[in-house]
Coordinates of C-alpha atoms in Angstrom, one line a residue:
X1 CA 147.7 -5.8 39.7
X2 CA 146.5 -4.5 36.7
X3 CA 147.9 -1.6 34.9
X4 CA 145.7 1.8 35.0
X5 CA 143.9 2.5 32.8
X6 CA 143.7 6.0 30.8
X7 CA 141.4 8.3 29.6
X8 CA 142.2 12.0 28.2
X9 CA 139.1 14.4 28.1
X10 CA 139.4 17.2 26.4
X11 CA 137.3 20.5 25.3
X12 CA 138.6 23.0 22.8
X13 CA 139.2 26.7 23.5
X14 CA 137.9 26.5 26.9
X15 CA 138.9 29.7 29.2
X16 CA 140.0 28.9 32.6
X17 CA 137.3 30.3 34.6
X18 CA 134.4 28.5 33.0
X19 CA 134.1 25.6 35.6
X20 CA 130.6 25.9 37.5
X21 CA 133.1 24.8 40.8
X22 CA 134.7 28.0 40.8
X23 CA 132.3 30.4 38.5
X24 CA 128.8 30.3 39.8
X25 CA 127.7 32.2 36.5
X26 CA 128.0 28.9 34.7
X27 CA 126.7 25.7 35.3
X28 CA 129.1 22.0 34.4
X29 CA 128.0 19.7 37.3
X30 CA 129.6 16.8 35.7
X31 CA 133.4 18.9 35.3
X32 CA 132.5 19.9 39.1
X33 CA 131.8 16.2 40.2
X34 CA 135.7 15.6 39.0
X35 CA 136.3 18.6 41.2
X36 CA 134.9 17.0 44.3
X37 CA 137.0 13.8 43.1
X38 CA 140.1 14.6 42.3
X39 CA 142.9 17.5 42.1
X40 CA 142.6 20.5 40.1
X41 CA 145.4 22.2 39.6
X42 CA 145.1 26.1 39.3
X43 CA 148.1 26.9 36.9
X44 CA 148.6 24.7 34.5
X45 CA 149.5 26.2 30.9
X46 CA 149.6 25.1 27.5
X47 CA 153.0 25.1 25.1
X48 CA 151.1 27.2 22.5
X49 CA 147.8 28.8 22.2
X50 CA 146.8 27.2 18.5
X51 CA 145.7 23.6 18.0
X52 CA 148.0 22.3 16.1
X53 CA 151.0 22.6 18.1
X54 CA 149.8 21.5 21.2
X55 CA 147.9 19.2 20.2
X56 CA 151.1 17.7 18.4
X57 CA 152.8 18.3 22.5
X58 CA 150.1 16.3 24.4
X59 CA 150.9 13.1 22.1
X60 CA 155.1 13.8 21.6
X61 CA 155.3 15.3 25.5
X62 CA 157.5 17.8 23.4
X63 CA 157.7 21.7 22.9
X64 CA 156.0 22.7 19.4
X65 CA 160.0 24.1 18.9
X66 CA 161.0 20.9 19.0
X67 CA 158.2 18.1 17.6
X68 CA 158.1 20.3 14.4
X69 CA 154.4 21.6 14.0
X70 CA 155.5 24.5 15.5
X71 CA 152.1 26.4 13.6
X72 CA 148.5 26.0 12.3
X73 CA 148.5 25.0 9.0
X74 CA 151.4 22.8 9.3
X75 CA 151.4 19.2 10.2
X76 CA 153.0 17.1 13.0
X77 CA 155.5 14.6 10.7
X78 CA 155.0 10.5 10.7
X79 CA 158.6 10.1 11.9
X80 CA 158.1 11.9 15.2
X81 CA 157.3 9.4 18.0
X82 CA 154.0 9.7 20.5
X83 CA 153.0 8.4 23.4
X84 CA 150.5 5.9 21.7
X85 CA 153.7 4.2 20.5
X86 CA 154.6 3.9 24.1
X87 CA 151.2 2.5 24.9
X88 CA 151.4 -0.3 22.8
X89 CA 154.5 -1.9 23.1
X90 CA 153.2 -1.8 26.9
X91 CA 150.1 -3.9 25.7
X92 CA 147.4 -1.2 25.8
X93 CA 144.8 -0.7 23.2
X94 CA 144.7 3.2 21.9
X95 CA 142.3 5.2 20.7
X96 CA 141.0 8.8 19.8
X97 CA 137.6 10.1 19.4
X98 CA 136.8 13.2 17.9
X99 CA 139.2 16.1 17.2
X100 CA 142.9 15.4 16.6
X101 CA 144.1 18.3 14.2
X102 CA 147.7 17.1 13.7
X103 CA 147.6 17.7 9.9
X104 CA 146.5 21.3 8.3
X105 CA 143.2 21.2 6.2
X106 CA 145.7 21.2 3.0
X107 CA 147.9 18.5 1.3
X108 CA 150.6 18.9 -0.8
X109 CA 152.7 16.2 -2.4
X110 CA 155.7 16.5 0.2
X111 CA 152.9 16.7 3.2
X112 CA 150.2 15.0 2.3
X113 CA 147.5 15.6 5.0
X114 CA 144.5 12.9 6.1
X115 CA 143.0 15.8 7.3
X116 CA 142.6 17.9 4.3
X117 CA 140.4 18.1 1.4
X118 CA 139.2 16.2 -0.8
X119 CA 139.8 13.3 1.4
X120 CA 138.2 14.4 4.0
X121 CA 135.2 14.1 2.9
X122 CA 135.5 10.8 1.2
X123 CA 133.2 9.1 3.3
X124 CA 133.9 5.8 1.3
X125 CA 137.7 6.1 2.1
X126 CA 136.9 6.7 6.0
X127 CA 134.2 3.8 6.1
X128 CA 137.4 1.6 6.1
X129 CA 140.3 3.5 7.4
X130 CA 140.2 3.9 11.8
X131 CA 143.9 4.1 12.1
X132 CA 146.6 3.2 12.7
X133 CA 147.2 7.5 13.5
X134 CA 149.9 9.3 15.0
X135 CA 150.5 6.3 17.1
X136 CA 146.5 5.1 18.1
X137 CA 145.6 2.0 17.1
X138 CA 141.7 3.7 17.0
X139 CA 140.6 6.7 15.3
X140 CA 137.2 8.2 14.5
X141 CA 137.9 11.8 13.6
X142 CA 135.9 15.2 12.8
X143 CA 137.6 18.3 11.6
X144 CA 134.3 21.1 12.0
X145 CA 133.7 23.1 14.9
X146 CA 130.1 23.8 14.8
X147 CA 128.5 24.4 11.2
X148 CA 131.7 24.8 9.6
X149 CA 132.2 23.3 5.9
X150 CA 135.0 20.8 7.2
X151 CA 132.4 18.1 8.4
X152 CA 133.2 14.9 6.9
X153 CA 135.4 11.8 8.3
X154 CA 133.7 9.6 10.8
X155 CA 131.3 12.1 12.1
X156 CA 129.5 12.2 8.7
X157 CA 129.4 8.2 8.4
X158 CA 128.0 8.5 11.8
X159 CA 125.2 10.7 11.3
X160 CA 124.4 8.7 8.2
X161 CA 124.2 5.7 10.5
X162 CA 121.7 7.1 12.7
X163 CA 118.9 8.1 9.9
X164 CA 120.1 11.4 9.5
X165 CA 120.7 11.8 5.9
X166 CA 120.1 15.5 5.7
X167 CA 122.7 16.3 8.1
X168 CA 124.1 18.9 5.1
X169 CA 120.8 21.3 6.1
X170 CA 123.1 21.7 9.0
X171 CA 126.3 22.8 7.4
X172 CA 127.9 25.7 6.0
X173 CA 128.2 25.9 2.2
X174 CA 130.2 24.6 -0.1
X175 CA 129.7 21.3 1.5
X176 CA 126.1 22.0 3.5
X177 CA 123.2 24.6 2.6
X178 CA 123.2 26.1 6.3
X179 CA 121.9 30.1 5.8
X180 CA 125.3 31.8 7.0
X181 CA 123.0 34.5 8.8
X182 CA 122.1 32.0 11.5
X183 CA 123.6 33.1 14.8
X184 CA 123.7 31.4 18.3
X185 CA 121.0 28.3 17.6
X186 CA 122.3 25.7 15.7
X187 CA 119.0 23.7 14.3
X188 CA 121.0 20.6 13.9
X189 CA 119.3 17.9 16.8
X190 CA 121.4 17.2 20.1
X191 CA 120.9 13.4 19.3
X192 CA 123.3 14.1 15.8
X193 CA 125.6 17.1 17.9
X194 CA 129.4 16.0 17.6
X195 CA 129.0 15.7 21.5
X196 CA 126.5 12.8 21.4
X197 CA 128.9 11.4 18.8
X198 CA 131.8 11.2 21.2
X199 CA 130.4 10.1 24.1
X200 CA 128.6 7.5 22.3
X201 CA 131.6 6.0 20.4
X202 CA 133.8 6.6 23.8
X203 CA 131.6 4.5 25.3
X204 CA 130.9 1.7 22.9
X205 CA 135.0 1.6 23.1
X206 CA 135.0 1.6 27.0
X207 CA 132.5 -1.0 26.9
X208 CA 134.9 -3.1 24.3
X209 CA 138.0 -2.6 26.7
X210 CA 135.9 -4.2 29.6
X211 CA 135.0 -7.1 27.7
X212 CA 138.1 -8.3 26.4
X213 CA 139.7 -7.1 30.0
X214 CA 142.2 -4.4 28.4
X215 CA 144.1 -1.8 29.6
X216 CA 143.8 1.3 27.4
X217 CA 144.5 5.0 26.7
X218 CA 141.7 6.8 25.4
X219 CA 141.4 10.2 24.3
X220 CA 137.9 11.8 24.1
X221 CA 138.4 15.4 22.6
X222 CA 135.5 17.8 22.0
X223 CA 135.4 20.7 19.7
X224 CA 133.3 23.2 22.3
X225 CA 133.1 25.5 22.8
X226 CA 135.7 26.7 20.0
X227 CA 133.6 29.4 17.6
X228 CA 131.7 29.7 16.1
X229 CA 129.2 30.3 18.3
X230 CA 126.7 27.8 18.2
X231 CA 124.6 25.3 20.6
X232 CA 121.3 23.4 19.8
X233 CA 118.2 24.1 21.7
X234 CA 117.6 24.2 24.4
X235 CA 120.9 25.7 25.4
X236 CA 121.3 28.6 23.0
X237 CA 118.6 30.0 25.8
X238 CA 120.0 28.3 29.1
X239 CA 121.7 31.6 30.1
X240 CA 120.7 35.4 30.1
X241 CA 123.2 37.3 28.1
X242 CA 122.3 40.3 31.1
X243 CA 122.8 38.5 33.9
X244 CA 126.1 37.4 32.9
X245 CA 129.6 39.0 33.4
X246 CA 131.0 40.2 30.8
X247 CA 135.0 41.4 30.4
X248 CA 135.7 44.4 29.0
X249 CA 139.1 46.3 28.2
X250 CA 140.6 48.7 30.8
X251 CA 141.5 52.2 29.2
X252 CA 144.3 53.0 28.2
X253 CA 145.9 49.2 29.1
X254 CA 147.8 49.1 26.2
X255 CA 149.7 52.0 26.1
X256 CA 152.9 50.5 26.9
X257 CA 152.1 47.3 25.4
X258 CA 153.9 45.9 22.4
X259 CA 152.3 47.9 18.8
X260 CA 150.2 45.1 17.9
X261 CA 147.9 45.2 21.1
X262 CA 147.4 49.0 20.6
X263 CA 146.6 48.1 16.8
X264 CA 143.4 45.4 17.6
X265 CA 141.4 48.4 19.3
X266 CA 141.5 50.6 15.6
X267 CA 138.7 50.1 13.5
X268 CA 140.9 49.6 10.4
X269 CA 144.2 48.6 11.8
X270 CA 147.4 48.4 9.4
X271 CA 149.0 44.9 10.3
X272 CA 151.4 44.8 7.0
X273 CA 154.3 44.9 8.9
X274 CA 153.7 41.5 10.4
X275 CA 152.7 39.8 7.3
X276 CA 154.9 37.5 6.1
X277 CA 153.7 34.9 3.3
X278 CA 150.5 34.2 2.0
X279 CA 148.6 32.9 4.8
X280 CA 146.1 34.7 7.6
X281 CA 147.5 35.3 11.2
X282 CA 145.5 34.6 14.1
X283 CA 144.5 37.8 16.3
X284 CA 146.2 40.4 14.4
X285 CA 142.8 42.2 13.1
X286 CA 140.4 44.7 14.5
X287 CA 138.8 43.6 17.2
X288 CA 136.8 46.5 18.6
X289 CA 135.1 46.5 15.7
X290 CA 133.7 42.5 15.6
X291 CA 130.8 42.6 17.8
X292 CA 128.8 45.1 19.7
X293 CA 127.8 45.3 23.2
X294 CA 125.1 43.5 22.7
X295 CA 126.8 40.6 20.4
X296 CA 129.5 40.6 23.1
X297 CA 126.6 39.2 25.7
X298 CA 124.9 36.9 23.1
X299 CA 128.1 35.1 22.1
X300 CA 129.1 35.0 26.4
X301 CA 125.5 33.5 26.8
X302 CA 126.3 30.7 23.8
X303 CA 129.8 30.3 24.8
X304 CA 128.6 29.1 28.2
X305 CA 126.1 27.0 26.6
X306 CA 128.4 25.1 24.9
X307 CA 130.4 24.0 27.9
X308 CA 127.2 23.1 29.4
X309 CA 126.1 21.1 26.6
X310 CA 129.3 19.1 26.6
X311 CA 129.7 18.7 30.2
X312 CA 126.4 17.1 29.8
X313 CA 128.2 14.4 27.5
X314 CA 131.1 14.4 29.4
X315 CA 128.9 13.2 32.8
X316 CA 127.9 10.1 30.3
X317 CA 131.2 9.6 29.8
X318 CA 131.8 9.5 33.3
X319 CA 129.0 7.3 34.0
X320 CA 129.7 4.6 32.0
X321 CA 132.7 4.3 33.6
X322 CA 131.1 3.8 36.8
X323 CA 128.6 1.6 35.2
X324 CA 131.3 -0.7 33.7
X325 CA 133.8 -0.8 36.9
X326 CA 136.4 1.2 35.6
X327 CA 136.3 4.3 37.8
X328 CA 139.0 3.0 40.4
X329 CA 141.2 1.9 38.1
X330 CA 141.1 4.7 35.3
X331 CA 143.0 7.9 35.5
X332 CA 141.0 10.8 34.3
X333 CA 142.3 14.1 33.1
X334 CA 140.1 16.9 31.6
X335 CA 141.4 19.8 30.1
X336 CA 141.9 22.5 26.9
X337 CA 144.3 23.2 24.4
X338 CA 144.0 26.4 25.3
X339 CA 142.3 29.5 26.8
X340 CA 139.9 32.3 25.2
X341 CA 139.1 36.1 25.0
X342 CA 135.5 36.9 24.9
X343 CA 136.1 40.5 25.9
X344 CA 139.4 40.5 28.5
X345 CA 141.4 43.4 27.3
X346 CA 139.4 44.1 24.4
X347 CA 140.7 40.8 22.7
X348 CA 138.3 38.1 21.0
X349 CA 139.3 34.4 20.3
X350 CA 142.8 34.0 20.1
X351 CA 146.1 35.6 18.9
X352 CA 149.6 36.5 20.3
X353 CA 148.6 37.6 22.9
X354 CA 149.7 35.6 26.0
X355 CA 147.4 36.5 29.0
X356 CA 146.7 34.0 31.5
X357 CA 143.2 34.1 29.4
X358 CA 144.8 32.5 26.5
X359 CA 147.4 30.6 28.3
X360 CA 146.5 29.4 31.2
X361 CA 143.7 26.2 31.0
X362 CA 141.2 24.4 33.6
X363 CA 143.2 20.9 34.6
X364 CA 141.6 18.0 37.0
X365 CA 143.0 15.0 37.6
X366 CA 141.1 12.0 39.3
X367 CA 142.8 8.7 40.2
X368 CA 140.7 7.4 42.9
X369 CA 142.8 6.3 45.7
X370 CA 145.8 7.9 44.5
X371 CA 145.2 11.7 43.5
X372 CA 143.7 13.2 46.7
X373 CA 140.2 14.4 46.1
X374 CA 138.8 17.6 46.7
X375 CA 142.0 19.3 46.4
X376 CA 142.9 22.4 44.5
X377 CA 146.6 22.9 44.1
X378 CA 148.7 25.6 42.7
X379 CA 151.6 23.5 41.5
X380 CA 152.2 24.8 37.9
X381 CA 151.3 22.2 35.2
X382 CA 152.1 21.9 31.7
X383 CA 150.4 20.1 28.6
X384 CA 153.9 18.6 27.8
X385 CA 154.3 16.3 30.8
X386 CA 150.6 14.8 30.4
X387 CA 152.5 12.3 28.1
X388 CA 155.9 11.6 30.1
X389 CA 153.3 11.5 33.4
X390 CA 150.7 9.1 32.0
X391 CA 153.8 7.1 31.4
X392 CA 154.9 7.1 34.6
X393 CA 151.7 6.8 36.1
X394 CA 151.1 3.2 33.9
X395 CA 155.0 2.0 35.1
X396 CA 156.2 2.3 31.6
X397 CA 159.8 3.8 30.8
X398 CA 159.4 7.8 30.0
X399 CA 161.7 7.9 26.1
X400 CA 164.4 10.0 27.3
X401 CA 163.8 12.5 24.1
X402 CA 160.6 14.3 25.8
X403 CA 160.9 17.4 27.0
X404 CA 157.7 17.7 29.5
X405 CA 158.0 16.9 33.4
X406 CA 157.0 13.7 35.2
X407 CA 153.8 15.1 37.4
X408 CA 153.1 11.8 38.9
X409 CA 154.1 12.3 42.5
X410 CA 152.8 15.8 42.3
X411 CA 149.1 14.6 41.3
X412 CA 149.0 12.1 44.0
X413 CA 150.1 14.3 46.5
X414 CA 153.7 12.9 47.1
X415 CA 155.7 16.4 46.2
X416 CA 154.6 19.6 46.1
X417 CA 156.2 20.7 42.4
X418 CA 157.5 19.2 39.7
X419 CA 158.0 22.5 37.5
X420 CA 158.8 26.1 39.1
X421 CA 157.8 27.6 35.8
X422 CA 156.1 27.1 32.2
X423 CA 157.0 28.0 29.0
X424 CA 154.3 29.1 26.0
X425 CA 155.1 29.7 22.8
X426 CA 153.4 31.2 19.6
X427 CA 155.6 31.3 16.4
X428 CA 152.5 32.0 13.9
X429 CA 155.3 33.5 10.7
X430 CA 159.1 32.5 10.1
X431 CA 160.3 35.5 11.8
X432 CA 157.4 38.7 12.3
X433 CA 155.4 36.8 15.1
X434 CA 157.7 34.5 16.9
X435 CA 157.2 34.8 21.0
X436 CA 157.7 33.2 23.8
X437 CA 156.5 33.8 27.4
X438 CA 158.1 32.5 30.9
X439 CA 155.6 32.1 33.8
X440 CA 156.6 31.0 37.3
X441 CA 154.7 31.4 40.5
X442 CA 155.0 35.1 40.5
X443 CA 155.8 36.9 37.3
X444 CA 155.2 36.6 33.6
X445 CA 157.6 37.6 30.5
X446 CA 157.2 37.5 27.4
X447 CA 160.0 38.0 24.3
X448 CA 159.6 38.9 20.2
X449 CA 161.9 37.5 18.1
X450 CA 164.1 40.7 16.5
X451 CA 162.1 43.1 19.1
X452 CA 163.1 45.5 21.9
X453 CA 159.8 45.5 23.0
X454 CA 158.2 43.1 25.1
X455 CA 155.5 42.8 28.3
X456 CA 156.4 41.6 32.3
X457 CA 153.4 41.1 34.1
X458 CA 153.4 40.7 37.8
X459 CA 150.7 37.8 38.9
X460 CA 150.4 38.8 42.4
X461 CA 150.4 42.2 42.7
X462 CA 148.2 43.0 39.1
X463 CA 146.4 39.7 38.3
X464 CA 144.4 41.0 35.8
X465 CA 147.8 42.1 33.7
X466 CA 146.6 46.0 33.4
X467 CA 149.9 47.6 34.1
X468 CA 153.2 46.0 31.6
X469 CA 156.3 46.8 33.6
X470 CA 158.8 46.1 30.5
X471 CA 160.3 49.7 30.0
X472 CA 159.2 50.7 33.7
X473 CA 162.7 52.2 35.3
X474 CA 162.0 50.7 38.6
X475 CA 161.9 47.4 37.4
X476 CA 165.1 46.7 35.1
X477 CA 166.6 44.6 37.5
X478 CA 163.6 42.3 37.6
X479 CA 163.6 42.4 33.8
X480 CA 167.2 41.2 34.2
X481 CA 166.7 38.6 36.6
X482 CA 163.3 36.9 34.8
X483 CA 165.5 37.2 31.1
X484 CA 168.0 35.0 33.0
X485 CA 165.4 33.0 34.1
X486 CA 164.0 32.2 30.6
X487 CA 167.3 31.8 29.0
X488 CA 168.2 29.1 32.0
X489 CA 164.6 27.5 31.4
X490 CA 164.7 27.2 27.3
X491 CA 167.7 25.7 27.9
X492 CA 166.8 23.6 30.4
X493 CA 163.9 22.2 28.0
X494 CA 166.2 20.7 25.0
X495 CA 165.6 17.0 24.4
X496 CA 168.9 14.6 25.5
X497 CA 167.8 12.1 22.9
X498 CA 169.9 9.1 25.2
X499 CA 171.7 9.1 28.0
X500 CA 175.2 9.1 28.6
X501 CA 176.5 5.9 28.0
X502 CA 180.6 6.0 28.1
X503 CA 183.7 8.3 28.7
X504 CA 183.7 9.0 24.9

């Protein structure tokens, strides 16, 4: 019988709770037909809330701590084996579409980046380079969400290709003339949207795999709907920003939260103890003072669009799989790299701040057949095993240096668990912000590096994370027993390169 086949969907940024399944405020009928057909699982977490280092995880089924591009702005190193590699020597073809962000948008001479300009935008240089790349044989890459300046790679030969030769009108300066004072409508056309580009090139590789009767891993990864905030029409207008739910922070939450939270709700906050080099930190800003009420409905309304937009592209995806005879035999995954504030606790975007908003990720699986359909499932799920589980799921050896769990026999139903707990981390300096969180069916903690401070959440009884029971008397013998339980799980999670193989 032949070997399934793969295919890796992912969006970018996407909060948990923005499935039209399970959210009747938003509508993805396309993520909800994989609903109906497969599992999803209802805790499943990411290894780190930036790009970068989980997006290095999902290919190395390793811990950012351990597969080196442990930040943004750093890059995951050639020498570090991925899955893709895996993949091939089993005979599959491999290929990514769209957004990879394994390199930073710099290069120096001791990491040179393919990712960073000027190169990026040396259309001539991408109109013959398609890989090999981190282990896929097939690459056609972006690096913009939305209007930003970074468009280039294949995207731009791509719009080119299809007659649109202005597509700069659509881009931020220095490389576009876009007026920065545009908000929520993007004027480029859906037919030249990054979205169309993806699902068109997934398919036209889909298509190719069926033709030459290949087995494949295929990874289709979106940029929505990571800001800015930005949809063509008609879908900057598909939702009301007033009849829409939007989060706001619970007073006086942070009071016995770690400094920083407490700081992000001051107009003019002083983060300068955190600093530490020469390079911007994710979150640690103002961020009651980014939007007002109103903004803070607009962008919810656009946000929203986004993810309908792209399930739209998503469903062609889908289709073309049914079209071509795949379905049965392909096993589907859609998720994030990770979650998104737009309002919860006062918070926008991202930061280190590890909430089950930021952390935790919508995950379906459907393997017709196999993964039971329907289904939701608690069993806690981590990006790291997608690589060691695809693997598994294709009957090709798991390398013994990952660190993620084989999920296999809990997606098809065979065991209940695989993990009893997941581990996040966000190490954005060398030593000022450097965290990691513990999660398990029940409670969350979460550590600083060279801090006596720190937050334990309790999932059941306060699953909105309101009231942080770290210095809370009543509770020191839980903050004992889950500190054990972290110390036992990071080192549980160190890579055994090779087995055992003698007395000595």
């Amino acid at each position: 019988m032949k070997k399934p086949n793969i295919l890796l969907i992912t969006s970018d940024q996407q909060h948990w709770n923005t499935l039209g399944a399970f959210n009747s405020e938003i509508k993805t009928p396309n993520l909800d037909r994989l609903v109906k057909e497969g599992t999803t699982f209802t805790r499943s977490y990411c290894p780190n809330p930036t790009c970068t280092p989980t997006r290095a995880s999902i290919i190395t089924g390793m811990y950012p701590s351990q597969h080196g591009a442990w930040t943004l702005g750093t890059k995951l190193l050639e020498n570090v084996h991925t899955v893709g590699e895996d993949f091939r020597e089993a005979g599959y073809n491999s290929a990514l579409v769209g957004k990879a962000h394994f390199q930073p948008l710099a290069s120096t001479e001791q990491y040179p980046s393919l990712e960073a300009y000027p190169i990026l935008q040396d259309l001539d240089f991408w109109k013959e380079n398609n890989g090999p790349f981190y282990g896929f044989d097939h690459v056609e890459l972006a690096r913009n969400h939305t209007n930003e300046s970074h468009v280039g790679q294949h995207y731009a030969l791509w719009m080119e290709e299809k007659g649109c030769l202005n597509w700069r009108d659509y881009f931020l300066p220095p490389t576009g003339t876009m007026d920065r004072s545009i908000l929520h409508k993007w004027p480029i056309p859906e037919k030249y949207h990054y979205n169309t580009w993806i699902a068109e090139r997934t398919n036209a590789l889909l298509e190719q795999y069926n033709e030459g009767d290949q087995s494949f891993f295929l990874w289709s990864s979106f940029f929505d709907p990571h800001p800015d905030y930005l949809v063509p029409e008609p879908w900057d207008t598909m939702y009301d920003p007033n009849q829409l739910t939007i989060p706001v922070i619970t007073p006086g939450e942070h009071v016995h939260n770690p400094p920083h939270f407490h700081l992000t709700q001051m107009e003019h906050p002083d983060f300068e103890p955190w600093k530490e080099g020469e390079f911007g930190v994710h979150g640690y800003h103002s961020h009651s003072a980014l939007y007002s009420e109103h903004d803070r409905q607009q962008l919810v309304a656009t946000y929203y669009g986004m993810i309908s937009l792209m399930d739209k592209y998503i469903g062609n995806i889908l289709n073309k799989l049914d079209e071509l005879g795949l379905a049965d035999n392909t096993i589907v995954v859609f998720t994030t790299d990770h979650g998104h504030f737009f309002g919860q606790h006062g918070l926008q975007a991202k930061g280190g701040f590890h909430y089950e908003d930021l952390i935790k990720i919508p995950f379906i699986v459907r393997y017709p057949g196999k993964v039971p359909a329907g289904v939701t499932s608690p069993a806690i799920q981590s990006l790291v095993d997608l690589a060691p589980t695809f693997l598994s799921l294709c009957g090709i050896s798991i390398p013994h240096h990952m660190t993620g769990l084989d999920q296999s026999q809990v997606w098809c139903g065979q065991k209940s668990q695989a993990r009893d707990h997941a581990i996040c981390e966000f190490r954005h300096t060398p030593t000022t912000i450097h965290q990691k969180t513990y999660v398990d069916e029940r409670y969350k903690i979460t550590v600083y590096y060279n801090q006596t401070y720190g937050e334990i959440f309790d999932l059941q009884q306060d699953p909105g994370e309101i009231r942080n029971l770290w210095n809370n008397p009543e509770y020191q013998s839980l903050k004992s027993e889950l500190m054990l339980k972290y110390i036992w799980a990071e080192l549980g999670k160190e890579s055994m390169a090779m087995p055992r193989v003698w007395h000595a």
